[in-house]
mmCIF file of C-alpha atoms and ligand atoms in Angstrom:
data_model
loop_
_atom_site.group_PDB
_atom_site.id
_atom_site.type_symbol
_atom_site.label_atom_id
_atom_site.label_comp_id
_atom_site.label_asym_id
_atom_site.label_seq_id
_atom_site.Cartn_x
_atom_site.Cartn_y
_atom_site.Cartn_z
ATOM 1 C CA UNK A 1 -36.823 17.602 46.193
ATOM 2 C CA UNK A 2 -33.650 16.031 45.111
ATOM 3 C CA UNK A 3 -34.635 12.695 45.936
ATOM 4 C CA UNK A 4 -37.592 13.344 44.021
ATOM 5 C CA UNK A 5 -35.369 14.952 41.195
ATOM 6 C CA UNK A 6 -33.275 12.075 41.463
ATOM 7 C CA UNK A 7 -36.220 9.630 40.929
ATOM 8 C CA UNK A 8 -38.034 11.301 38.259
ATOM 9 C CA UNK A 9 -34.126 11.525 36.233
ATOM 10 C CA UNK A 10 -33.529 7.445 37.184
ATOM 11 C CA UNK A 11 -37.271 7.078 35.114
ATOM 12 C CA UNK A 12 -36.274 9.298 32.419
ATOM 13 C CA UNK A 13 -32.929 7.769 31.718
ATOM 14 C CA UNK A 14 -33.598 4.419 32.156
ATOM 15 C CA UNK A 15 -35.390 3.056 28.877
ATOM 16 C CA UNK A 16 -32.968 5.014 27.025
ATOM 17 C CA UNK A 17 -29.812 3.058 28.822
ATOM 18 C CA UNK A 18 -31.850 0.236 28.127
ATOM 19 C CA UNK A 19 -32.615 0.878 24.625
ATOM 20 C CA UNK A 20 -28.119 1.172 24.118
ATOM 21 C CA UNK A 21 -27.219 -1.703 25.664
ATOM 22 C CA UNK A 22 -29.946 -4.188 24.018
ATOM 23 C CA UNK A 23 -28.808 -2.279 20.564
ATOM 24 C CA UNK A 24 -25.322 -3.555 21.917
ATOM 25 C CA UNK A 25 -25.968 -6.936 22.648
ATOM 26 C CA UNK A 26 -28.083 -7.583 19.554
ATOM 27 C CA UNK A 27 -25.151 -6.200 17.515
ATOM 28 C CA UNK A 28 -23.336 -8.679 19.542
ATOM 29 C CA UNK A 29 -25.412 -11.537 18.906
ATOM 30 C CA UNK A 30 -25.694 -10.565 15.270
ATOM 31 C CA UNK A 31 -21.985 -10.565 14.837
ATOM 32 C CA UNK A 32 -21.367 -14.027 17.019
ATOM 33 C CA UNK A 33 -24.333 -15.280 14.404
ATOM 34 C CA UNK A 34 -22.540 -14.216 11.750
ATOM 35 C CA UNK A 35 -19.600 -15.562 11.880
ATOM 36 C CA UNK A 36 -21.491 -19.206 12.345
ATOM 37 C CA UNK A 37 -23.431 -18.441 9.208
ATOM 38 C CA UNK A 38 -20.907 -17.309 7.023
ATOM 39 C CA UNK A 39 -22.567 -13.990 6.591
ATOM 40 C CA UNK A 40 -19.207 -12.223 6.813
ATOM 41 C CA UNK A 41 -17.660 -11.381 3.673
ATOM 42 C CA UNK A 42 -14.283 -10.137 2.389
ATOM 43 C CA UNK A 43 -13.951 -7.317 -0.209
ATOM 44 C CA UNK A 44 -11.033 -6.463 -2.259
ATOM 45 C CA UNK A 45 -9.337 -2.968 -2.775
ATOM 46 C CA UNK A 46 -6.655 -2.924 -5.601
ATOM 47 C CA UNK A 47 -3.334 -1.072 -4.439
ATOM 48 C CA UNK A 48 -1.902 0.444 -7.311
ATOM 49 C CA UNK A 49 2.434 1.062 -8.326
ATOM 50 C CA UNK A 50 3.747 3.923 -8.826
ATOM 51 C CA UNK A 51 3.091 4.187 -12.742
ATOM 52 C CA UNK A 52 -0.756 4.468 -11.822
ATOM 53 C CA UNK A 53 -1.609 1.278 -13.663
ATOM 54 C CA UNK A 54 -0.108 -2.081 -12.096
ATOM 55 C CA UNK A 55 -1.494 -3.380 -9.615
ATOM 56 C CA UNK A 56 0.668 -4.412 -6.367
ATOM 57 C CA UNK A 57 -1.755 -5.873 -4.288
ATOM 58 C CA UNK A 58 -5.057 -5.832 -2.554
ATOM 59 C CA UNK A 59 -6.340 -4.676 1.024
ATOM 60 C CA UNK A 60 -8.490 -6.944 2.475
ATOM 61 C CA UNK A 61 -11.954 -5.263 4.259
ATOM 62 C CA UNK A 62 -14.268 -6.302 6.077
ATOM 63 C CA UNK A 63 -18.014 -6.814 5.358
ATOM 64 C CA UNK A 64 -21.170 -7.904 6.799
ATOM 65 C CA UNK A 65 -24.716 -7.926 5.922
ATOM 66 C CA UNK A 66 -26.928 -8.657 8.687
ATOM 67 C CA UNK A 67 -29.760 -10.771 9.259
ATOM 68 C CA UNK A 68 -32.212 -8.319 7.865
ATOM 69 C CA UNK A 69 -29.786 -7.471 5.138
ATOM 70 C CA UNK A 70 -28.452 -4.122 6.050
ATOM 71 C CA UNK A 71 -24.643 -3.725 5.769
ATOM 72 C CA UNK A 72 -22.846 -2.880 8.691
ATOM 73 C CA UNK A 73 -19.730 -0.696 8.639
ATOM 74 C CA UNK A 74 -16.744 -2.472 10.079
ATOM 75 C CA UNK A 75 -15.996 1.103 11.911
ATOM 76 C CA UNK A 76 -19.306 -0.041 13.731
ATOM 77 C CA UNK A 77 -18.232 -3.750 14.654
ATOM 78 C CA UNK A 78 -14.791 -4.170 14.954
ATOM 79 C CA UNK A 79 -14.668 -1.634 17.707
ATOM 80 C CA UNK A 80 -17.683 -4.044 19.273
ATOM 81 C CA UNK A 81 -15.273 -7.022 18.623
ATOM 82 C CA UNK A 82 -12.770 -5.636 20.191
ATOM 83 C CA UNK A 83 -14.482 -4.856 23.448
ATOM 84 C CA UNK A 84 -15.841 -8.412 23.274
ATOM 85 C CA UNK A 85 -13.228 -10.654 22.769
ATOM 86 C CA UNK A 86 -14.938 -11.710 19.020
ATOM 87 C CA UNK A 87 -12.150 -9.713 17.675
ATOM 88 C CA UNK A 88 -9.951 -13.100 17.814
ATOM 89 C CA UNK A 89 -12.463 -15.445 16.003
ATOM 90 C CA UNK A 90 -13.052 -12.426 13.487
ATOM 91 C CA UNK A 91 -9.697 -11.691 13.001
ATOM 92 C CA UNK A 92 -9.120 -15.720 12.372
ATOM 93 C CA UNK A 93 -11.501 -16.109 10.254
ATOM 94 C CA UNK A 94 -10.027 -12.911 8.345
ATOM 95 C CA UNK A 95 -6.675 -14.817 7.620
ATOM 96 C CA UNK A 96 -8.348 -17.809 7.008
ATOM 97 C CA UNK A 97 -10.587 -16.600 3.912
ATOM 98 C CA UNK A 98 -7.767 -14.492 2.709
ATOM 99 C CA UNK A 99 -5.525 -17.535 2.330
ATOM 100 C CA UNK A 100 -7.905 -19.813 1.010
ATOM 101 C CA UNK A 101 -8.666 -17.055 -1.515
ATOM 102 C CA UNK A 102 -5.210 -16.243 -2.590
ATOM 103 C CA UNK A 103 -4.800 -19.943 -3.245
ATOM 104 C CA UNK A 104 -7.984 -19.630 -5.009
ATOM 105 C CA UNK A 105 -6.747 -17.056 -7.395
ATOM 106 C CA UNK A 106 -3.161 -18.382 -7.766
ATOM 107 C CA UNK A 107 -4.737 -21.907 -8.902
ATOM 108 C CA UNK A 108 -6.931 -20.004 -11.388
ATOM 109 C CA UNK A 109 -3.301 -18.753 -12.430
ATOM 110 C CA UNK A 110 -4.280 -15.631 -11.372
ATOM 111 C CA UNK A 111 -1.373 -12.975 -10.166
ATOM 112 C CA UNK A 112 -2.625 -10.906 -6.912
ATOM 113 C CA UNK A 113 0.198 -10.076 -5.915
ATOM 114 C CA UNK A 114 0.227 -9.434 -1.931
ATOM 115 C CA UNK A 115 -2.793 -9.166 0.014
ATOM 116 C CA UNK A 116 -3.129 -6.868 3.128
ATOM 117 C CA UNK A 117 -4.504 -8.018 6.091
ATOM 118 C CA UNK A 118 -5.669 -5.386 9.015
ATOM 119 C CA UNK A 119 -4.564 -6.804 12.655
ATOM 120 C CA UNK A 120 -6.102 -5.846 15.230
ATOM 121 C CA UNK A 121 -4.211 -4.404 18.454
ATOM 122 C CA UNK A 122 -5.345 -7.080 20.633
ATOM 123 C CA UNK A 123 -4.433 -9.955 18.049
ATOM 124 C CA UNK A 124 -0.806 -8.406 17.727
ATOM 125 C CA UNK A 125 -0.928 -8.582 21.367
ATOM 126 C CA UNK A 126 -2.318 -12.558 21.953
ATOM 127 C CA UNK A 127 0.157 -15.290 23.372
ATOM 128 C CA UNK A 128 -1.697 -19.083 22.864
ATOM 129 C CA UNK A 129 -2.160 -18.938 19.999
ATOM 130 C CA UNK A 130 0.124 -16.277 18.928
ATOM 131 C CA UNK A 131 -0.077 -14.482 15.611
ATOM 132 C CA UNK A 132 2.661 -15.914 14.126
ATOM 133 C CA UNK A 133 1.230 -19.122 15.247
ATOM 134 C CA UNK A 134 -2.358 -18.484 13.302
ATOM 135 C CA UNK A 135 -0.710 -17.311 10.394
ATOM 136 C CA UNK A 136 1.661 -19.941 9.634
ATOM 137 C CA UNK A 137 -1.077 -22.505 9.857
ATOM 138 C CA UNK A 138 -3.326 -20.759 7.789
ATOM 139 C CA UNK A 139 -0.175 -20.692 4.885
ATOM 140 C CA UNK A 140 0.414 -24.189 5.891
ATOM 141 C CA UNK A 141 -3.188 -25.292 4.789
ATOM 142 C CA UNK A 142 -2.978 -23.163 1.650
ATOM 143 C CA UNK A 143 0.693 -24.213 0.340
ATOM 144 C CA UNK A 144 1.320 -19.953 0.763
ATOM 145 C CA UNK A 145 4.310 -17.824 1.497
ATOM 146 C CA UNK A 146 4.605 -15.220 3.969
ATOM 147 C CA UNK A 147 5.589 -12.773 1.150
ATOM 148 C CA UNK A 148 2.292 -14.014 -0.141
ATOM 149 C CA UNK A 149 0.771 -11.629 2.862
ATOM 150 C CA UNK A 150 0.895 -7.951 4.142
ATOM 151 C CA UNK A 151 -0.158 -7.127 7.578
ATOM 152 C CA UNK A 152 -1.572 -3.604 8.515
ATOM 153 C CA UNK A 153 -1.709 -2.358 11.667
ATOM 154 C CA UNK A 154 -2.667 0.890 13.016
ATOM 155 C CA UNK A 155 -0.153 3.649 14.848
ATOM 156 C CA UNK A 156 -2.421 3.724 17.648
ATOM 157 C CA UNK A 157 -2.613 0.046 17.989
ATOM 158 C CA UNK A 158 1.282 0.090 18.227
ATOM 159 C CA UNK A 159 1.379 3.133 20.563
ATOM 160 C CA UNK A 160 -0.671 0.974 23.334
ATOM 161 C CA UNK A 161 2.348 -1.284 24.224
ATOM 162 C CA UNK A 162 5.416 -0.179 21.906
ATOM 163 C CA UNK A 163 7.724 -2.601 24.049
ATOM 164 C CA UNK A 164 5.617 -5.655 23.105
ATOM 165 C CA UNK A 165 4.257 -4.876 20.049
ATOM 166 C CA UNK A 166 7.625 -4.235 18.569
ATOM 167 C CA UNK A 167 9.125 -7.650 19.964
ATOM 168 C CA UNK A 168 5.684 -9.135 18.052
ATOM 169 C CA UNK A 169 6.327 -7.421 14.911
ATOM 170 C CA UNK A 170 10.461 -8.795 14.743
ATOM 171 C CA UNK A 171 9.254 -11.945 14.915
ATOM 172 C CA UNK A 172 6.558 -11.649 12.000
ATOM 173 C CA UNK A 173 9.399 -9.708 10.081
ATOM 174 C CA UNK A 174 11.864 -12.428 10.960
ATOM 175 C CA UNK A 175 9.123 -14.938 9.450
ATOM 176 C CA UNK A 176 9.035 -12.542 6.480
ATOM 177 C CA UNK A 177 5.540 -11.097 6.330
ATOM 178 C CA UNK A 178 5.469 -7.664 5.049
ATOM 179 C CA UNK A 179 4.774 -4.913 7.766
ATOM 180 C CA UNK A 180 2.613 -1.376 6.908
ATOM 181 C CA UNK A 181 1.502 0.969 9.511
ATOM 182 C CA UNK A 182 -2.171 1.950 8.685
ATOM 183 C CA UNK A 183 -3.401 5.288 9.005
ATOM 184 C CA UNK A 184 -0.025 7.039 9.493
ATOM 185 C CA UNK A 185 -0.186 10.336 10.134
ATOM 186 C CA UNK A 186 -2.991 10.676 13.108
ATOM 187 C CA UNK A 187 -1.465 8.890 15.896
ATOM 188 C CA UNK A 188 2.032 10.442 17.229
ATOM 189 C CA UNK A 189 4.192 8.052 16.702
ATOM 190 C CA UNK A 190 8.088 9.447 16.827
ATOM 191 C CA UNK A 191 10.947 9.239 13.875
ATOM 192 C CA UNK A 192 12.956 7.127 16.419
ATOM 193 C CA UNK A 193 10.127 4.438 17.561
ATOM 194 C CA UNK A 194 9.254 4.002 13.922
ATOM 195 C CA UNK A 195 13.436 3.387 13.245
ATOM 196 C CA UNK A 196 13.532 0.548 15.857
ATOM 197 C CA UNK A 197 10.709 -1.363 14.304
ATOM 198 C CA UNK A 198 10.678 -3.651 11.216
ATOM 199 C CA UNK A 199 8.557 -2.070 9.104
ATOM 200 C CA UNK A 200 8.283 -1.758 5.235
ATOM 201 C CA UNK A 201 5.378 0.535 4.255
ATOM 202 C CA UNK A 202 3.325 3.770 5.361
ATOM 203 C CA UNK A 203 0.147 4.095 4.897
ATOM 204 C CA UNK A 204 -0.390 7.902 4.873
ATOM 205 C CA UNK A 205 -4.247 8.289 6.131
ATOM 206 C CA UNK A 206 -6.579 9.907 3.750
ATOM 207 C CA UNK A 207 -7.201 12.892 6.098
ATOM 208 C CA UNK A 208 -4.115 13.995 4.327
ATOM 209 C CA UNK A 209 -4.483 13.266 0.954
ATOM 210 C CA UNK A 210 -8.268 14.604 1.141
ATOM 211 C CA UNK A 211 -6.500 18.429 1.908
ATOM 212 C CA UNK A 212 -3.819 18.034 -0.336
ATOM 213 C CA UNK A 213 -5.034 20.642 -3.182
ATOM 214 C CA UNK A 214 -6.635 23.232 -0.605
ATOM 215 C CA UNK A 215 -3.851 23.297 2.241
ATOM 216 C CA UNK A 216 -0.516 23.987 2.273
ATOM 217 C CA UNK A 217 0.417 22.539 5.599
ATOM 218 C CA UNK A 218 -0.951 19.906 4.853
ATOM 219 C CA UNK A 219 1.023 18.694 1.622
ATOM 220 C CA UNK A 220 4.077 19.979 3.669
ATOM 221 C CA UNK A 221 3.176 17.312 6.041
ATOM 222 C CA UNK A 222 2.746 14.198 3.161
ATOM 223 C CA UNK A 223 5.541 15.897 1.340
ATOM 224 C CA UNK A 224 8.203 15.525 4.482
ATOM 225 C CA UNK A 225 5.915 12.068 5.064
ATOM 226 C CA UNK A 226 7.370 10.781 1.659
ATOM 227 C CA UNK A 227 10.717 12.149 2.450
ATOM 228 C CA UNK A 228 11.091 10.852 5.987
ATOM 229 C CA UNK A 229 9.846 7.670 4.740
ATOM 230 C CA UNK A 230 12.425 6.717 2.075
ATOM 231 C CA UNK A 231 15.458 8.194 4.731
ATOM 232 C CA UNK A 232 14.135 5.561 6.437
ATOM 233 C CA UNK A 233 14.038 2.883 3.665
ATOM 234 C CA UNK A 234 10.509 2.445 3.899
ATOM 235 C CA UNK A 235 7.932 1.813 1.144
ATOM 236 C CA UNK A 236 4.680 4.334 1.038
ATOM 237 C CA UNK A 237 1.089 4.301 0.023
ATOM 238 C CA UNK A 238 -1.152 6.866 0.196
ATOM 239 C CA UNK A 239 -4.844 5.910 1.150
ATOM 240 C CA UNK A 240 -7.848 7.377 0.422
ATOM 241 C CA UNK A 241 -6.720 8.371 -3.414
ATOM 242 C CA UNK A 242 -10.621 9.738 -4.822
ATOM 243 C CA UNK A 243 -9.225 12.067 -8.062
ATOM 244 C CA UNK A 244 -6.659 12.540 -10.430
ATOM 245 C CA UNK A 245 -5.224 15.914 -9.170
ATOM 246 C CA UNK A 246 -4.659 13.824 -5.982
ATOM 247 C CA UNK A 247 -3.080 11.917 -7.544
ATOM 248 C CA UNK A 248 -0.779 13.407 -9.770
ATOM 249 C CA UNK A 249 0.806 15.285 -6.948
ATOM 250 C CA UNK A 250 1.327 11.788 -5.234
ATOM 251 C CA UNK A 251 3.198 10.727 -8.094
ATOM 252 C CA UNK A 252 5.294 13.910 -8.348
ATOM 253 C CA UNK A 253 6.113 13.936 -4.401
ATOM 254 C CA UNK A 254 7.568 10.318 -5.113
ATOM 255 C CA UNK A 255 4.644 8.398 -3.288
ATOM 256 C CA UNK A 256 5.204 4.612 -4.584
ATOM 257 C CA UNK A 257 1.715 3.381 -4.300
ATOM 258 C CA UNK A 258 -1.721 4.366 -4.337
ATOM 259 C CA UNK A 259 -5.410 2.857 -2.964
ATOM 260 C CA UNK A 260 -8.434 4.888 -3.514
ATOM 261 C CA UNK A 261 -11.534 5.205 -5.384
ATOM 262 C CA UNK A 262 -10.441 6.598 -8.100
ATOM 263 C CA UNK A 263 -8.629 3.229 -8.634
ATOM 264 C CA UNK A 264 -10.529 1.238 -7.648
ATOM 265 C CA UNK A 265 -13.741 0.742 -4.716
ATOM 266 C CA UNK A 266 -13.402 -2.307 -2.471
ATOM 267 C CA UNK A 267 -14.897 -4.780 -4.151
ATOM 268 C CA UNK A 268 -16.141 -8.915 -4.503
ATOM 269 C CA UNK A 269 -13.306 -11.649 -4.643
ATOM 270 C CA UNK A 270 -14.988 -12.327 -8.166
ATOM 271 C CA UNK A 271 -14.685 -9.106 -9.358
ATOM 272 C CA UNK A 272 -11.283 -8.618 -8.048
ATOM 273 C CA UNK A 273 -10.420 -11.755 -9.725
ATOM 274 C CA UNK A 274 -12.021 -10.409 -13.053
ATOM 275 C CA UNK A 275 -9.942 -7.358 -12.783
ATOM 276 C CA UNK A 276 -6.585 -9.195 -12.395
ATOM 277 C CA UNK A 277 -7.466 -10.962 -15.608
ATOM 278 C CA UNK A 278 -8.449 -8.051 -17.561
ATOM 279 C CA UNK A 279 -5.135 -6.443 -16.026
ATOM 280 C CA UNK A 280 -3.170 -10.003 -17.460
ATOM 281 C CA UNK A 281 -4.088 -9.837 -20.584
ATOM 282 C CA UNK A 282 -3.753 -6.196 -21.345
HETATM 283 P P1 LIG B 1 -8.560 1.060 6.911
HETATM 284 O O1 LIG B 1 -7.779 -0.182 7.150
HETATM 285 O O2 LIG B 1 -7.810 2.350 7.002
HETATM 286 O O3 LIG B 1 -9.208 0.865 5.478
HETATM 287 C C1 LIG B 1 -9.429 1.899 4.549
HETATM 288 C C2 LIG B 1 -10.845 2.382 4.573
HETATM 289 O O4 LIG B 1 -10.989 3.482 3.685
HETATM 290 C C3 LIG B 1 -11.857 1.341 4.107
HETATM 291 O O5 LIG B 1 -13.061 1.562 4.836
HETATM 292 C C4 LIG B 1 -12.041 1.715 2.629
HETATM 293 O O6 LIG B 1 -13.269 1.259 2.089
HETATM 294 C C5 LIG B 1 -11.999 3.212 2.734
HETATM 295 N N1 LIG B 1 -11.594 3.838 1.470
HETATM 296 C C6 LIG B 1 -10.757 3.364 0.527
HETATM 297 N N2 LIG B 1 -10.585 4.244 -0.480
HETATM 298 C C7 LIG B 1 -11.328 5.325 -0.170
HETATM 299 C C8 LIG B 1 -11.577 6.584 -0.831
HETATM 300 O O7 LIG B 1 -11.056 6.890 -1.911
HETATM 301 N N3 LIG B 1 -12.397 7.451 -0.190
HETATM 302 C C9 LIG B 1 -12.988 7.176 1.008
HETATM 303 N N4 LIG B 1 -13.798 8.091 1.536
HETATM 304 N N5 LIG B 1 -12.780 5.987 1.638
HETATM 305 C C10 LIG B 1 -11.966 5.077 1.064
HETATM 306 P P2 LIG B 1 -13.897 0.338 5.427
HETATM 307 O O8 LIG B 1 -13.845 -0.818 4.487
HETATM 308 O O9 LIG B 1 -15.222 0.884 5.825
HETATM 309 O O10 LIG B 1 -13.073 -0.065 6.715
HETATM 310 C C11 LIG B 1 -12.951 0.808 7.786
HETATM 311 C C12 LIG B 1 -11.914 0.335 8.770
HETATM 312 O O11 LIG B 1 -12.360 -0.864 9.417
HETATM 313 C C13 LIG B 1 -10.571 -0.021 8.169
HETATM 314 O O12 LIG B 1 -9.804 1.156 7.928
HETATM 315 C C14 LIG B 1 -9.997 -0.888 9.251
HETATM 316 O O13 LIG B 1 -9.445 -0.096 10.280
HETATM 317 C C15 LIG B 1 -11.225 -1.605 9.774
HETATM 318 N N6 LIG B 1 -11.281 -2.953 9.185
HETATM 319 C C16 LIG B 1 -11.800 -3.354 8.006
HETATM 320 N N7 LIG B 1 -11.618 -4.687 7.816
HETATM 321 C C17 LIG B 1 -10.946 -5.134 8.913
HETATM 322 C C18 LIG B 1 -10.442 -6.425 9.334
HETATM 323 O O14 LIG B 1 -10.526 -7.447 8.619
HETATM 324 N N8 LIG B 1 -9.821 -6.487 10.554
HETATM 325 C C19 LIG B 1 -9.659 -5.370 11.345
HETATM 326 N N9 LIG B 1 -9.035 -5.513 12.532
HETATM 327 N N10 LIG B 1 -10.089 -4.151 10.973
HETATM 328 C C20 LIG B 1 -10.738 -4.037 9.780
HETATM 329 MG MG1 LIG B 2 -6.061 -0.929 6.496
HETATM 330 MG MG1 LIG B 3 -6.079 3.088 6.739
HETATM 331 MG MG1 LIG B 4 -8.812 3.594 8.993
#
């Protein structure tokens, strides 16, 4: 009976394991094909000063249209990439393009000021080549700075191996890249660990500045954020700004910068480029 049980459960399950792991492996495919065909594509969100007008910067994200044109979320495939190993050529490529496209703009004369970069765990954590290593050649080709560049990386990514990924991030701070946690707020990283580290920005998630009007713990919680952050001499952005009552309180609980759509979506190097040049001449 169990046997039979067992059997009938092994032919049930089956197709549907089946089904997973060849949705896997064609996502896999797609994504090693994509970076071959230069389907992958980088997208532009302005990062706004304090004022609510200048813009500071740019966070670079991810995009990628597949082969039968259907855009797939980066939440989908960088998790994928990570699990593979394509993480590294993605995440090389990533520095690559941004360089060549801040050169791009600065030749046009073009001001953009830094541009974010998100870094992966397992690149923070990779010894031949090192990060440091990638990223100076990548300025090298492009006649950049390291002040040219911002590097984001998640709480949780620095949570997984504090001891080296602190020793990783002095020696990009000692090479003078910028350094901004990502999604601060829903890992649990402490005061103290976030002290010993070289860091210059929060990024306060958007879970938090999404529940900022309707709950009170919650704007205690970006309030003290803000607070904690300048004790600490640290820079901080709030993510995920979407209207104006957001983001007047920002403003008023002394947030310095702000990324959002309701300053601007992610959008094409060209139009980013348009933007700066509407923002020069004004
Ligand atoms: P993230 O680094 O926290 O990026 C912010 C995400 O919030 C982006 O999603 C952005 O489009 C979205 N966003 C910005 N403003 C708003 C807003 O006002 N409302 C809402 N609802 N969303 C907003 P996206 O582009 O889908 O990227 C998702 C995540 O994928 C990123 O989160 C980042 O963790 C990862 N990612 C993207 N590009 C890269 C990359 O080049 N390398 C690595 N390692 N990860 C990347
Ligand atoms: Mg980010
Ligand atoms: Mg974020
Ligand atoms: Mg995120």
């Amino acid at each position: 009976e169990a046997k039979q049980h067992g059997k009938n459960q092994l032919r049930f399950y089956t197709p549907e394991i089946s089904l997973q792991l060849r949705e896997r492996l064609e996502l896999e495919l797609g994504l090693a094909r994509a970076i071959d065909r230069e389907q992958l594509r980088l997208y532009y969100q302005p990062q706004i000063d304090r004022g609510g007008s200048r813009i500071a910067g740019a966070e670079a994200l991810l995009r990628w249209r597949d082969q039968s044109g259907r855009m797939v979320s980066p939440n989908v495939f960088i998790p994928l990439a990570e699990k593979t190993g394509q993480i590294h050529s993605i995440g090389l490529w990533v520095i690559e393009e941004a360089c060549r496209q801040l050169h791009a703009w600065h030749r046009q004369g073009l001001r953009p000021g830094k541009v974010a970069i998100n870094i992966s765990a397992l690149q923070l954590g990779a010894e031949h080549p090192s990060l440091a290593d990638l990223l100076a050649g990548a300025l090298q080709n492009y006649g950049l700075l390291p002040e040219n560049l911002e590097l984001e990386i998640t709480e949780t990514a620095l949570l997984n191996d504090p001891g080296r990924a602190g020793e990783q991030l002095r020696q990009l701070a000692e090479s003078g890249f910028s350094l901004a946690i990502d999604d601060f707020g829903t890992g649990y990283s402490s005061l103290a660990m976030l002290h010993s580290l070289p860091l210059d920005k929060l990024k306060i998630d958007r879970f938090f500045v999404d529940r900022l009007g309707n709950d009170d713990a919650d704007l205690a919680i970006v309030k003290a954020t803000i607070v904690m952050a300048k004790e600490l001499g640290l820079m901080t952005l709030a993510e995920g700004v979407e209207t104006r009552e957001q983001l007047r309180m920002l403003q008023n609980l002394g947030c310095d910068q702000f990324q959002g759509h309701l300053l601007g979506r992610p959008m094409s190097a060209d139009a980013f480029g348009s933007l700066l040049q509407v923002a020069a001449a004004a």
